[in-house]
């Protein structure tokens, strides 16, 4: 009997585990700034459509150009020769067709008087058809040569500013090789690189404050237009492009800027040590320690952002005691011992 009573007393005596905790405190959201530059939202690389040696480049970086302005030229000598050859082939094809047509017409008259056989006429008709096909081929070759002669000049389809040059006079450039890059200066954006863990919380349309690093008083607002789908493998940064709502004149292309974003739109936030986070089946929880009942309760939360040391959380209130160690070995309603002086 005494042994049985001792066993029941042991079962009833629950082990009270001491726990460490932190008190949740609401703090103003921190503003995070990212360095970047002003870039054109629209730009294009201009390239020749044919191979050639560059003999003129009429622009440099920073020059303004108009639509249709000649910005570069390749040596047209070979293209001129090709055009002359195409014209000569065209003249020859026209002469052959005229001769074949005249012969066919003459054979028609002779066939009508039965002076020649049907076979002779058929040969003349076939020769005329062949000459007609040759004439069409020569016309197409001439049009191509004329077009290629026009390709010796490089002209933009829109007005803009030269943002890059990729070839020098005397250089042989291949078809499609970039020679000059033209950007539209009227539509600008801020381009910044954001750490991967922060970029996960950035969404298209989010508002940023953009200001010049050289003169922070000069600023404007912008909205996120594009976020790189993955981070750079070396830097773990993701490129974010922010369209400027109204770019001041001082926001010239290439200007160094800082993009400032306020987490939570300036609302207060609660930060906890990463050791307080419990993750089960893809969901996040924390343990709330009740000072009155000396028990713990598992609380589902939303992790807004995390770093290697802490995380921003939603779903708890300021002043609550959050267990900060040993979170994987607790259970709902478990009795715990809080440090002395905390009730």
Short mmCIF file of C-alpha atoms in Angstrom, two decimals:
data_model
loop_
_atom_site.label_atom_id
_atom_site.label_comp_id
_atom_site.label_asym_id
_atom_site.label_seq_id
_atom_site.Cartn_x
_atom_site.Cartn_y
_atom_site.Cartn_z
CA UNK A 1 0.00 0.00 0.00
CA UNK A 2 2.77 2.43 0.88
CA UNK A 3 4.53 1.66 -2.41
CA UNK A 4 1.32 2.24 -4.40
CA UNK A 5 0.72 5.59 -2.69
CA UNK A 6 4.27 6.65 -3.51
CA UNK A 7 3.78 5.83 -7.20
CA UNK A 8 0.56 7.91 -7.34
CA UNK A 9 2.29 10.83 -5.69
CA UNK A 10 5.12 10.63 -8.24
CA UNK A 11 2.63 10.67 -11.14
CA UNK A 12 0.76 13.62 -9.66
CA UNK A 13 3.90 15.64 -9.09
CA UNK A 14 4.42 17.24 -12.49
CA UNK A 15 7.91 18.45 -13.29
CA UNK A 16 7.84 22.25 -13.56
CA UNK A 17 10.34 23.36 -16.18
CA UNK A 18 12.02 26.75 -15.93
CA UNK A 19 11.91 28.77 -19.17
CA UNK A 20 13.58 31.84 -20.52
CA UNK A 21 11.40 34.48 -22.12
CA UNK A 22 11.42 37.93 -23.64
CA UNK A 23 8.70 40.53 -23.29
CA UNK A 24 7.25 41.57 -26.66
CA UNK A 25 7.79 45.26 -27.28
CA UNK A 26 6.29 47.31 -30.08
CA UNK A 27 8.82 49.57 -31.75
CA UNK A 28 8.55 52.01 -34.66
CA UNK A 29 9.29 50.28 -37.96
CA UNK A 30 12.81 50.85 -39.20
CA UNK A 31 13.41 52.58 -42.49
CA UNK A 32 15.79 50.74 -44.78
CA UNK A 33 17.66 52.53 -47.55
CA UNK A 34 19.21 50.94 -50.63
CA UNK A 35 21.81 52.57 -52.86
CA UNK A 36 21.31 52.58 -56.60
CA UNK A 37 21.21 54.77 -59.68
CA UNK A 38 18.78 56.44 -62.06
CA UNK A 39 18.42 54.40 -65.24
CA UNK A 40 16.24 54.68 -68.35
CA UNK A 41 13.16 52.49 -68.35
CA UNK A 42 13.39 52.13 -72.13
CA UNK A 43 16.61 51.75 -74.10
CA UNK A 44 17.72 49.93 -77.22
CA UNK A 45 20.99 48.69 -78.69
CA UNK A 46 21.52 49.91 -82.25
CA UNK A 47 23.33 47.49 -84.57
CA UNK A 48 24.01 47.23 -88.28
CA UNK A 49 22.14 44.56 -90.20
CA UNK A 50 25.16 43.73 -92.37
CA UNK A 51 28.86 43.08 -91.80
CA UNK A 52 31.18 46.03 -92.38
CA UNK A 53 34.03 48.25 -91.22
CA UNK A 54 32.97 51.22 -89.11
CA UNK A 55 34.10 54.46 -90.78
CA UNK A 56 31.98 56.97 -88.82
CA UNK A 57 30.59 57.24 -85.32
CA UNK A 58 29.00 60.63 -84.95
CA UNK A 59 27.99 60.45 -81.27
CA UNK A 60 29.50 59.89 -77.84
CA UNK A 61 28.04 59.02 -74.45
CA UNK A 62 25.69 61.74 -73.25
CA UNK A 63 24.87 63.15 -76.70
CA UNK A 64 21.23 63.80 -77.54
CA UNK A 65 20.03 62.31 -80.83
CA UNK A 66 16.90 62.79 -82.91
CA UNK A 67 14.78 60.17 -84.60
CA UNK A 68 16.34 59.25 -87.95
CA UNK A 69 19.67 60.95 -87.22
CA UNK A 70 22.71 59.15 -88.65
CA UNK A 71 24.74 58.06 -85.62
CA UNK A 72 27.20 55.72 -87.35
CA UNK A 73 28.17 54.40 -90.77
CA UNK A 74 30.05 51.42 -92.15
CA UNK A 75 32.13 51.43 -95.34
CA UNK A 76 29.60 51.24 -98.20
CA UNK A 77 32.13 50.24 -100.88
CA UNK A 78 31.21 46.56 -100.93
CA UNK A 79 27.52 47.38 -100.68
CA UNK A 80 27.88 49.77 -103.64
CA UNK A 81 29.51 47.00 -105.66
CA UNK A 82 26.72 44.62 -104.73
CA UNK A 83 24.17 47.22 -105.83
CA UNK A 84 25.92 47.78 -109.16
CA UNK A 85 26.06 44.03 -109.76
CA UNK A 86 22.36 43.71 -108.95
CA UNK A 87 21.51 46.51 -111.39
CA UNK A 88 23.58 44.82 -114.08
CA UNK A 89 21.86 41.50 -113.45
CA UNK A 90 18.54 43.30 -113.64
CA UNK A 91 19.38 44.83 -117.01
CA UNK A 92 20.51 41.45 -118.31
CA UNK A 93 17.34 39.75 -117.07
CA UNK A 94 15.18 42.43 -118.71
CA UNK A 95 16.97 41.95 -122.02
CA UNK A 96 16.62 38.18 -121.85
CA UNK A 97 12.95 38.47 -121.06
CA UNK A 98 12.34 40.95 -123.88
CA UNK A 99 14.13 38.66 -126.33
CA UNK A 100 12.27 35.56 -125.12
CA UNK A 101 8.94 37.37 -125.29
CA UNK A 102 9.61 38.59 -128.83
CA UNK A 103 10.63 35.08 -129.88
CA UNK A 104 7.50 33.58 -128.35
CA UNK A 105 5.26 36.12 -130.14
CA UNK A 106 6.98 35.36 -133.44
CA UNK A 107 6.52 31.63 -132.93
CA UNK A 108 2.81 32.19 -132.27
CA UNK A 109 2.40 33.74 -135.71
CA UNK A 110 4.40 30.98 -137.37
CA UNK A 111 2.38 28.33 -135.57
CA UNK A 112 -0.83 29.92 -136.85
CA UNK A 113 0.37 29.43 -140.46
CA UNK A 114 1.63 25.94 -139.62
CA UNK A 115 5.17 27.03 -140.49
CA UNK A 116 6.53 25.44 -137.30
CA UNK A 117 5.59 22.51 -135.13
CA UNK A 118 3.82 22.69 -131.79
CA UNK A 119 7.01 21.47 -130.07
CA UNK A 120 9.03 24.43 -131.36
CA UNK A 121 6.40 26.85 -130.05
CA UNK A 122 6.29 25.08 -126.69
CA UNK A 123 10.06 25.50 -126.36
CA UNK A 124 9.75 29.22 -127.09
CA UNK A 125 6.97 29.60 -124.53
CA UNK A 126 9.03 27.74 -121.92
CA UNK A 127 12.01 29.99 -122.64
CA UNK A 128 9.81 33.05 -122.12
CA UNK A 129 8.52 31.70 -118.80
CA UNK A 130 12.07 30.97 -117.66
CA UNK A 131 13.15 34.48 -118.60
CA UNK A 132 10.17 35.93 -116.70
CA UNK A 133 11.18 33.98 -113.59
CA UNK A 134 14.76 35.19 -113.98
CA UNK A 135 13.50 38.76 -114.23
CA UNK A 136 11.54 38.44 -110.99
CA UNK A 137 14.59 36.97 -109.28
CA UNK A 138 16.74 39.87 -110.50
CA UNK A 139 14.15 42.37 -109.23
CA UNK A 140 14.20 40.77 -105.78
CA UNK A 141 18.01 40.79 -105.72
CA UNK A 142 18.04 44.47 -106.69
CA UNK A 143 15.58 45.36 -103.92
CA UNK A 144 17.74 43.47 -101.43
CA UNK A 145 20.90 45.25 -102.60
CA UNK A 146 19.16 48.63 -102.36
CA UNK A 147 17.98 47.82 -98.83
CA UNK A 148 21.44 46.67 -97.77
CA UNK A 149 22.95 49.86 -99.18
CA UNK A 150 20.63 51.75 -96.83
CA UNK A 151 21.81 49.55 -93.95
CA UNK A 152 25.22 51.24 -94.15
CA UNK A 153 23.77 54.03 -92.00
CA UNK A 154 22.67 53.51 -88.40
CA UNK A 155 19.65 55.56 -87.34
CA UNK A 156 17.50 55.40 -84.16
CA UNK A 157 13.73 54.99 -84.32
CA UNK A 158 13.19 57.46 -81.47
CA UNK A 159 14.81 60.53 -79.95
CA UNK A 160 16.96 59.92 -76.89
CA UNK A 161 20.37 60.13 -75.28
CA UNK A 162 23.42 57.98 -75.96
CA UNK A 163 23.99 55.85 -72.86
CA UNK A 164 26.74 53.58 -74.21
CA UNK A 165 29.04 53.08 -77.21
CA UNK A 166 30.35 49.63 -78.04
CA UNK A 167 32.43 50.07 -81.21
CA UNK A 168 35.18 52.37 -82.47
CA UNK A 169 35.98 53.73 -85.92
CA UNK A 170 38.03 51.22 -87.92
CA UNK A 171 36.55 48.23 -86.16
CA UNK A 172 34.86 45.53 -88.22
CA UNK A 173 31.41 44.93 -86.78
CA UNK A 174 29.23 41.94 -87.52
CA UNK A 175 25.52 41.99 -88.22
CA UNK A 176 23.61 42.43 -84.95
CA UNK A 177 26.64 43.58 -82.94
CA UNK A 178 25.75 46.53 -80.69
CA UNK A 179 27.39 49.81 -81.72
CA UNK A 180 25.44 52.47 -79.80
CA UNK A 181 22.84 52.29 -77.01
CA UNK A 182 20.07 54.90 -77.07
CA UNK A 183 17.93 55.58 -73.99
CA UNK A 184 14.73 57.55 -73.57
CA UNK A 185 15.45 60.18 -70.91
CA UNK A 186 11.81 61.09 -70.35
CA UNK A 187 10.89 57.81 -68.61
CA UNK A 188 13.34 57.08 -65.80
CA UNK A 189 13.49 54.61 -62.95
CA UNK A 190 15.58 53.90 -59.88
CA UNK A 191 17.47 50.61 -59.95
CA UNK A 192 18.64 49.19 -56.60
CA UNK A 193 19.94 45.86 -55.32
CA UNK A 194 18.10 44.53 -52.27
CA UNK A 195 19.14 41.65 -49.95
CA UNK A 196 17.23 38.50 -50.75
CA UNK A 197 15.60 38.20 -47.32
CA UNK A 198 14.24 41.76 -47.56
CA UNK A 199 13.24 41.48 -51.23
CA UNK A 200 10.85 38.66 -50.30
CA UNK A 201 8.73 41.28 -48.53
CA UNK A 202 8.81 43.75 -51.45
CA UNK A 203 5.87 43.61 -53.87
CA UNK A 204 5.11 45.35 -57.18
CA UNK A 205 3.45 48.66 -56.46
CA UNK A 206 5.17 49.21 -53.09
CA UNK A 207 6.05 52.85 -52.49
CA UNK A 208 9.61 54.10 -52.03
CA UNK A 209 11.05 57.53 -51.31
CA UNK A 210 13.93 58.27 -53.69
CA UNK A 211 16.48 60.99 -52.96
CA UNK A 212 19.82 62.08 -54.38
CA UNK A 213 22.83 61.00 -52.36
CA UNK A 214 24.58 64.25 -53.30
CA UNK A 215 21.59 66.35 -52.20
CA UNK A 216 19.05 64.45 -50.06
CA UNK A 217 16.68 67.42 -50.16
CA UNK A 218 15.96 66.59 -53.82
CA UNK A 219 13.57 63.65 -53.69
CA UNK A 220 10.52 62.07 -55.24
CA UNK A 221 8.30 59.04 -54.83
CA UNK A 222 8.33 55.86 -56.85
CA UNK A 223 6.57 52.52 -57.09
CA UNK A 224 8.12 49.10 -57.58
CA UNK A 225 7.77 48.01 -61.21
CA UNK A 226 9.85 44.86 -61.32
CA UNK A 227 11.60 42.50 -58.89
CA UNK A 228 14.22 40.01 -60.05
CA UNK A 229 12.81 36.48 -59.61
CA UNK A 230 16.00 35.20 -58.01
CA UNK A 231 19.04 36.57 -56.21
CA UNK A 232 22.53 36.85 -57.62
CA UNK A 233 24.36 33.66 -56.68
CA UNK A 234 27.44 35.55 -55.48
CA UNK A 235 25.97 38.57 -53.68
CA UNK A 236 22.53 37.20 -52.70
CA UNK A 237 21.03 40.49 -53.88
CA UNK A 238 17.94 40.89 -56.05
CA UNK A 239 17.54 43.76 -58.49
CA UNK A 240 14.50 45.97 -57.94
CA UNK A 241 13.32 48.56 -60.48
CA UNK A 242 11.27 51.49 -59.19
CA UNK A 243 9.37 53.75 -61.59
CA UNK A 244 9.76 57.41 -60.64
CA UNK A 245 6.41 59.20 -60.41
CA UNK A 246 7.75 62.67 -61.15
CA UNK A 247 11.50 62.75 -61.66
CA UNK A 248 13.09 66.12 -60.82
CA UNK A 249 15.48 67.61 -63.37
CA UNK A 250 18.39 66.70 -61.08
CA UNK A 251 17.54 63.01 -61.45
CA UNK A 252 19.75 62.60 -64.52
CA UNK A 253 20.59 59.22 -65.97
CA UNK A 254 23.39 57.60 -63.98
CA UNK A 255 22.82 59.75 -60.89
CA UNK A 256 23.46 57.94 -57.59
CA UNK A 257 20.36 57.72 -55.41
CA UNK A 258 19.06 56.08 -52.25
CA UNK A 259 15.69 54.34 -52.21
CA UNK A 260 14.06 54.47 -48.78
CA UNK A 261 11.33 52.06 -47.76
CA UNK A 262 9.46 52.03 -44.45
CA UNK A 263 8.53 48.55 -43.25
CA UNK A 264 4.84 48.37 -42.43
CA UNK A 265 4.13 51.89 -43.63
CA UNK A 266 5.57 53.47 -40.44
CA UNK A 267 3.43 51.24 -38.17
CA UNK A 268 4.87 49.71 -35.02
CA UNK A 269 6.35 46.23 -35.23
CA UNK A 270 7.43 43.49 -32.82
CA UNK A 271 10.83 41.87 -33.19
CA UNK A 272 11.74 38.59 -31.47
CA UNK A 273 14.94 36.52 -31.34
CA UNK A 274 15.02 33.73 -33.90
CA UNK A 275 15.31 31.17 -31.08
CA UNK A 276 11.69 31.98 -30.13
CA UNK A 277 10.32 30.75 -33.46
CA UNK A 278 8.69 27.31 -33.65
CA UNK A 279 7.99 25.94 -37.13
CA UNK A 280 5.79 22.88 -37.67
CA UNK A 281 4.33 21.60 -40.95
CA UNK A 282 5.09 24.83 -42.75
CA UNK A 283 3.42 27.02 -40.10
CA UNK A 284 4.98 29.41 -37.59
CA UNK A 285 4.27 29.58 -33.84
CA UNK A 286 5.57 31.10 -30.63
CA UNK A 287 5.02 30.04 -27.01
CA UNK A 288 3.26 32.62 -24.83
CA UNK A 289 4.06 32.23 -21.11
CA UNK A 290 1.26 33.24 -18.72
CA UNK A 291 2.69 34.76 -15.55
CA UNK A 292 -0.50 34.12 -13.56
CA UNK A 293 -1.11 30.46 -14.38
CA UNK A 294 2.59 29.69 -14.93
CA UNK A 295 1.74 27.79 -18.14
CA UNK A 296 2.60 28.14 -21.82
CA UNK A 297 0.28 28.40 -24.82
CA UNK A 298 1.20 27.84 -28.46
CA UNK A 299 0.23 30.86 -30.60
CA UNK A 300 0.12 30.84 -34.43
CA UNK A 301 1.92 33.88 -35.89
CA UNK A 302 2.88 35.38 -39.23
CA UNK A 303 6.57 35.99 -39.89
CA UNK A 304 6.81 39.27 -41.77
CA UNK A 305 10.58 39.21 -42.18
CA UNK A 306 13.51 37.32 -40.71
CA UNK A 307 17.27 37.65 -40.46
CA UNK A 308 19.96 35.38 -39.04
CA UNK A 309 19.33 36.73 -35.54
CA UNK A 310 15.68 37.80 -35.27
CA UNK A 311 12.32 38.04 -37.01
CA UNK A 312 9.46 40.52 -37.32
CA UNK A 313 6.19 38.94 -36.21
CA UNK A 314 2.46 39.59 -36.40
CA UNK A 315 -0.14 37.83 -34.27
CA UNK A 316 0.99 38.72 -30.75
CA UNK A 317 0.56 41.79 -28.55
CA UNK A 318 3.07 44.02 -26.85
CA UNK A 319 3.68 43.03 -23.23
CA UNK A 320 3.21 39.29 -23.72
CA UNK A 321 5.95 36.97 -22.45
CA UNK A 322 7.42 34.91 -25.31
CA UNK A 323 9.53 31.82 -24.58
CA UNK A 324 12.94 32.39 -26.17
CA UNK A 325 14.69 29.01 -25.74
CA UNK A 326 13.82 25.32 -25.93
CA UNK A 327 10.66 25.90 -27.97
CA UNK A 328 10.73 22.44 -29.57
CA UNK A 329 10.25 20.58 -26.27
CA UNK A 330 7.15 22.34 -24.90
CA UNK A 331 3.48 21.41 -25.11
CA UNK A 332 0.25 23.37 -24.77
CA UNK A 333 -0.73 23.98 -21.14
CA UNK A 334 2.57 22.77 -19.74
CA UNK A 335 3.51 24.12 -16.31
CA UNK A 336 6.63 26.27 -16.37
CA UNK A 337 8.65 28.32 -13.95
CA UNK A 338 9.28 31.92 -14.88
CA UNK A 339 12.37 33.73 -13.60
CA UNK A 340 12.05 35.38 -10.19
CA UNK A 341 10.32 38.76 -10.19
CA UNK A 342 8.12 38.07 -13.26
CA UNK A 343 4.44 37.30 -12.57
#
